[in-house]
Amino acid sequence: MLLHFETFGVSDNALYINGNNDDFHVFSKDSAEYLKSIRYGLEVGRPMTRRLIVDDNGITASYGGKYTIGGTPIVRIDTSGQVTGSYKGTVVGETDELKALSEWDIFKTETGYAAVVKMAPVIDLYDEDMNLLNSVDISDIPVIERKVKDIEKSREASAPGTLTVYYQFGDSYYSDGKLYILCFTVNDDPADNMKNLCNTVVVLDVDGDTVRYTGQLVLPDKYYWCICVTSDGRLIASNAMQSQLEVFDLR
């Protein structure tokens, strides 16, 4: 079986891989044996989150389709493929569809869910039933404080159909009450990629409906692709320039 996938999730005994736009392929976590495929009934789009949350309630993911004023929906799908819930995200503007947000990364927390909004410095916090508790604006964090105002300025200055953003979210990861967000800095001249950086990790405490900024980590090289944090307090980052994994002790 040849698969093209960007998204996967793990339950207690199975690995779920997003397949060809509208299905999941399920494998045994221990033996990698193919178990089944789940086709879900979304008419447009595909899951956009880099991670699927798989638990007793089924699969939780945000999916891409036509951006609407209501934001990118977060969808719950049961193990038979039925869509059992759709929950809209936050929005920046009231009427401009271009400003609708995309929540690519969604994480299970101790008290519910946290979603990293990709087009604004916002963290959406949900309870266990996916009711939106709070949208926390974290634009006061130094590395992303310019984002909201610069996105408008750069849209006006860019050629039609292009958009230059100075600070945006890259990969993110949740572990033991903390949310780690890798930030990407785009140079004023997007053609000069050698001056771009993706090496600052913003650290947030997540507790119920609140988020608190706790600090930043600056990684030693200039460009990293994705991050994860282990249960024993180590941050693993893939170095995009060196094609290697690097391990950092957070204790």
PDB file of N, CA and C in Angstrom, residues 107-111 113-116 122-125 134-138 140-141 173-181 201-216 229 250:
ATOM      1  N   PHE A 107      -3.907  20.307  20.573  1.00  0.00           N
ATOM      2  CA  PHE A 107      -3.305  19.416  21.549  1.00  0.00           C
ATOM      3  C   PHE A 107      -4.291  19.102  22.665  1.00  0.00           C
ATOM      4  N   LYS A 108      -4.216  17.880  23.176  1.00  0.00           N
ATOM      5  CA  LYS A 108      -4.980  17.498  24.360  1.00  0.00           C
ATOM      6  C   LYS A 108      -4.213  17.964  25.584  1.00  0.00           C
ATOM      7  N   THR A 109      -4.892  18.682  26.473  1.00  0.00           N
ATOM      8  CA  THR A 109      -4.272  19.155  27.708  1.00  0.00           C
ATOM      9  C   THR A 109      -4.899  18.427  28.891  1.00  0.00           C
ATOM     10  N   GLU A 110      -4.438  18.739  30.086  1.00  0.00           N
ATOM     11  CA  GLU A 110      -4.990  18.111  31.283  1.00  0.00           C
ATOM     12  C   GLU A 110      -6.432  18.517  31.530  1.00  0.00           C
ATOM     13  N   THR A 111      -6.855  19.659  31.034  1.00  0.00           N
ATOM     14  CA  THR A 111      -8.202  20.163  31.315  1.00  0.00           C
ATOM     15  C   THR A 111      -9.067  20.318  30.069  1.00  0.00           C
ATOM     16  N   TYR A 113      -8.503  21.103  25.645  1.00  0.00           N
ATOM     17  CA  TYR A 113      -7.703  21.171  24.433  1.00  0.00           C
ATOM     18  C   TYR A 113      -7.105  22.564  24.279  1.00  0.00           C
ATOM     19  N   ALA A 114      -5.973  22.643  23.591  1.00  0.00           N
ATOM     20  CA  ALA A 114      -5.372  23.921  23.220  1.00  0.00           C
ATOM     21  C   ALA A 114      -5.076  23.882  21.732  1.00  0.00           C
ATOM     22  N   ALA A 115      -5.382  24.961  21.024  1.00  0.00           N
ATOM     23  CA  ALA A 115      -5.138  25.052  19.588  1.00  0.00           C
ATOM     24  C   ALA A 115      -4.278  26.278  19.304  1.00  0.00           C
ATOM     25  N   VAL A 116      -3.239  26.088  18.517  1.00  0.00           N
ATOM     26  CA  VAL A 116      -2.351  27.188  18.136  1.00  0.00           C
ATOM     27  C   VAL A 116      -2.882  27.801  16.853  1.00  0.00           C
ATOM     28  N   VAL A 122      -2.531  34.078  18.842  1.00  0.00           N
ATOM     29  CA  VAL A 122      -3.670  33.682  19.665  1.00  0.00           C
ATOM     30  C   VAL A 122      -3.585  32.186  19.961  1.00  0.00           C
ATOM     31  N   ILE A 123      -3.913  31.811  21.197  1.00  0.00           N
ATOM     32  CA  ILE A 123      -4.087  30.413  21.577  1.00  0.00           C
ATOM     33  C   ILE A 123      -5.547  30.223  21.952  1.00  0.00           C
ATOM     34  N   ASP A 124      -6.234  29.300  21.288  1.00  0.00           N
ATOM     35  CA  ASP A 124      -7.616  28.977  21.627  1.00  0.00           C
ATOM     36  C   ASP A 124      -7.627  27.828  22.628  1.00  0.00           C
ATOM     37  N   LEU A 125      -8.389  27.992  23.713  1.00  0.00           N
ATOM     38  CA  LEU A 125      -8.491  26.972  24.751  1.00  0.00           C
ATOM     39  C   LEU A 125      -9.917  26.445  24.814  1.00  0.00           C
ATOM     40  N   ASN A 134     -11.662  30.277  25.925  1.00  0.00           N
ATOM     41  CA  ASN A 134     -10.951  31.552  25.894  1.00  0.00           C
ATOM     42  C   ASN A 134     -10.038  31.596  24.682  1.00  0.00           C
ATOM     43  N   SER A 135      -9.936  32.754  24.064  1.00  0.00           N
ATOM     44  CA  SER A 135      -8.943  33.006  23.024  1.00  0.00           C
ATOM     45  C   SER A 135      -7.938  33.985  23.605  1.00  0.00           C
ATOM     46  N   VAL A 136      -6.747  33.492  23.900  1.00  0.00           N
ATOM     47  CA  VAL A 136      -5.754  34.283  24.612  1.00  0.00           C
ATOM     48  C   VAL A 136      -4.818  34.951  23.609  1.00  0.00           C
ATOM     49  N   ASP A 137      -4.820  36.278  23.621  1.00  0.00           N
ATOM     50  CA  ASP A 137      -3.931  37.053  22.760  1.00  0.00           C
ATOM     51  C   ASP A 137      -2.557  37.122  23.428  1.00  0.00           C
ATOM     52  N   ILE A 138      -1.539  36.625  22.751  1.00  0.00           N
ATOM     53  CA  ILE A 138      -0.191  36.641  23.319  1.00  0.00           C
ATOM     54  C   ILE A 138       0.721  37.566  22.525  1.00  0.00           C
ATOM     55  N   ASP A 140       1.849  40.296  23.247  1.00  0.00           N
ATOM     56  CA  ASP A 140       2.822  41.041  24.032  1.00  0.00           C
ATOM     57  C   ASP A 140       4.160  40.310  24.132  1.00  0.00           C
ATOM     58  N   ILE A 141       4.212  39.086  23.646  1.00  0.00           N
ATOM     59  CA  ILE A 141       5.480  38.364  23.640  1.00  0.00           C
ATOM     60  C   ILE A 141       6.408  39.013  22.617  1.00  0.00           C
ATOM     61  N   TYR A 173       4.346  22.154  20.115  1.00  0.00           N
ATOM     62  CA  TYR A 173       4.239  20.882  20.831  1.00  0.00           C
ATOM     63  C   TYR A 173       3.787  21.144  22.266  1.00  0.00           C
ATOM     64  N   TYR A 174       2.933  20.258  22.789  1.00  0.00           N
ATOM     65  CA  TYR A 174       2.436  20.382  24.151  1.00  0.00           C
ATOM     66  C   TYR A 174       2.987  19.241  24.994  1.00  0.00           C
ATOM     67  N   SER A 175       3.454  19.557  26.195  1.00  0.00           N
ATOM     68  CA  SER A 175       3.960  18.521  27.088  1.00  0.00           C
ATOM     69  C   SER A 175       3.888  19.005  28.530  1.00  0.00           C
ATOM     70  N   ASP A 176       3.215  18.230  29.381  1.00  0.00           N
ATOM     71  CA  ASP A 176       3.232  18.439  30.829  1.00  0.00           C
ATOM     72  C   ASP A 176       2.890  19.873  31.228  1.00  0.00           C
ATOM     73  N   GLY A 177       1.786  20.390  30.681  1.00  0.00           N
ATOM     74  CA  GLY A 177       1.310  21.708  31.072  1.00  0.00           C
ATOM     75  C   GLY A 177       1.948  22.874  30.355  1.00  0.00           C
ATOM     76  N   LYS A 178       2.873  22.600  29.438  1.00  0.00           N
ATOM     77  CA  LYS A 178       3.549  23.689  28.732  1.00  0.00           C
ATOM     78  C   LYS A 178       3.387  23.525  27.230  1.00  0.00           C
ATOM     79  N   LEU A 179       3.188  24.651  26.561  1.00  0.00           N
ATOM     80  CA  LEU A 179       3.065  24.681  25.111  1.00  0.00           C
ATOM     81  C   LEU A 179       4.305  25.349  24.536  1.00  0.00           C
ATOM     82  N   TYR A 180       4.987  24.633  23.648  1.00  0.00           N
ATOM     83  CA  TYR A 180       6.216  25.122  23.028  1.00  0.00           C
ATOM     84  C   TYR A 180       5.904  25.478  21.577  1.00  0.00           C
ATOM     85  N   ILE A 181       6.200  26.729  21.170  1.00  0.00           N
ATOM     86  CA  ILE A 181       5.869  27.187  19.819  1.00  0.00           C
ATOM     87  C   ILE A 181       7.137  27.671  19.126  1.00  0.00           C
ATOM     88  N   VAL A 201      11.953  29.415  20.322  1.00  0.00           N
ATOM     89  CA  VAL A 201      10.837  28.641  20.858  1.00  0.00           C
ATOM     90  C   VAL A 201      10.204  29.429  22.006  1.00  0.00           C
ATOM     91  N   VAL A 202       8.952  29.816  21.853  1.00  0.00           N
ATOM     92  CA  VAL A 202       8.194  30.485  22.902  1.00  0.00           C
ATOM     93  C   VAL A 202       7.573  29.422  23.805  1.00  0.00           C
ATOM     94  N   VAL A 203       7.672  29.617  25.117  1.00  0.00           N
ATOM     95  CA  VAL A 203       7.157  28.637  26.085  1.00  0.00           C
ATOM     96  C   VAL A 203       6.001  29.269  26.856  1.00  0.00           C
ATOM     97  N   LEU A 204       4.860  28.563  26.905  1.00  0.00           N
ATOM     98  CA  LEU A 204       3.666  29.042  27.589  1.00  0.00           C
ATOM     99  C   LEU A 204       3.193  27.999  28.591  1.00  0.00           C
ATOM    100  N   ASP A 205       2.733  28.452  29.752  1.00  0.00           N
ATOM    101  CA  ASP A 205       2.022  27.593  30.695  1.00  0.00           C
ATOM    102  C   ASP A 205       0.549  27.569  30.310  1.00  0.00           C
ATOM    103  N   VAL A 206      -0.053  26.385  30.236  1.00  0.00           N
ATOM    104  CA  VAL A 206      -1.464  26.246  29.888  1.00  0.00           C
ATOM    105  C   VAL A 206      -2.190  25.637  31.075  1.00  0.00           C
ATOM    106  N   ASP A 207      -3.233  26.335  31.555  1.00  0.00           N
ATOM    107  CA  ASP A 207      -3.975  25.853  32.712  1.00  0.00           C
ATOM    108  C   ASP A 207      -5.442  26.230  32.544  1.00  0.00           C
ATOM    109  N   GLY A 208      -6.272  25.250  32.197  1.00  0.00           N
ATOM    110  CA  GLY A 208      -7.699  25.522  32.026  1.00  0.00           C
ATOM    111  C   GLY A 208      -7.960  26.504  30.919  1.00  0.00           C
ATOM    112  N   ASP A 209      -8.474  27.695  31.277  1.00  0.00           N
ATOM    113  CA  ASP A 209      -8.772  28.709  30.265  1.00  0.00           C
ATOM    114  C   ASP A 209      -7.750  29.841  30.269  1.00  0.00           C
ATOM    115  N   THR A 210      -6.574  29.601  30.818  1.00  0.00           N
ATOM    116  CA  THR A 210      -5.552  30.649  30.875  1.00  0.00           C
ATOM    117  C   THR A 210      -4.240  30.157  30.260  1.00  0.00           C
ATOM    118  N   VAL A 211      -3.523  31.111  29.723  1.00  0.00           N
ATOM    119  CA  VAL A 211      -2.191  30.868  29.170  1.00  0.00           C
ATOM    120  C   VAL A 211      -1.259  31.928  29.724  1.00  0.00           C
ATOM    121  N   ARG A 212      -0.083  31.520  30.162  1.00  0.00           N
ATOM    122  CA  ARG A 212       0.870  32.483  30.721  1.00  0.00           C
ATOM    123  C   ARG A 212       2.233  32.284  30.065  1.00  0.00           C
ATOM    124  N   TYR A 213       2.788  33.384  29.607  1.00  0.00           N
ATOM    125  CA  TYR A 213       4.109  33.346  28.975  1.00  0.00           C
ATOM    126  C   TYR A 213       5.167  33.091  30.044  1.00  0.00           C
ATOM    127  N   THR A 214       6.053  32.111  29.781  1.00  0.00           N
ATOM    128  CA  THR A 214       7.090  31.789  30.764  1.00  0.00           C
ATOM    129  C   THR A 214       8.508  31.983  30.244  1.00  0.00           C
ATOM    130  N   GLY A 215       8.675  32.214  28.954  1.00  0.00           N
ATOM    131  CA  GLY A 215      10.035  32.453  28.475  1.00  0.00           C
ATOM    132  C   GLY A 215      10.231  32.012  27.035  1.00  0.00           C
ATOM    133  N   GLN A 216      11.470  32.155  26.583  1.00  0.00           N
ATOM    134  CA  GLN A 216      11.836  31.774  25.224  1.00  0.00           C
ATOM    135  C   GLN A 216      13.131  30.984  25.242  1.00  0.00           C
ATOM    136  N   VAL A 229       8.840  17.473  22.680  1.00  0.00           N
ATOM    137  CA  VAL A 229       9.388  17.487  24.035  1.00  0.00           C
ATOM    138  C   VAL A 229       9.085  16.136  24.676  1.00  0.00           C
ATOM    139  N   LEU A 250      15.983  20.566  29.010  1.00  0.00           N
ATOM    140  CA  LEU A 250      15.198  21.700  29.514  1.00  0.00           C
ATOM    141  C   LEU A 250      15.203  21.791  31.026  1.00  0.00           C
TER     142      LEU A 250
END
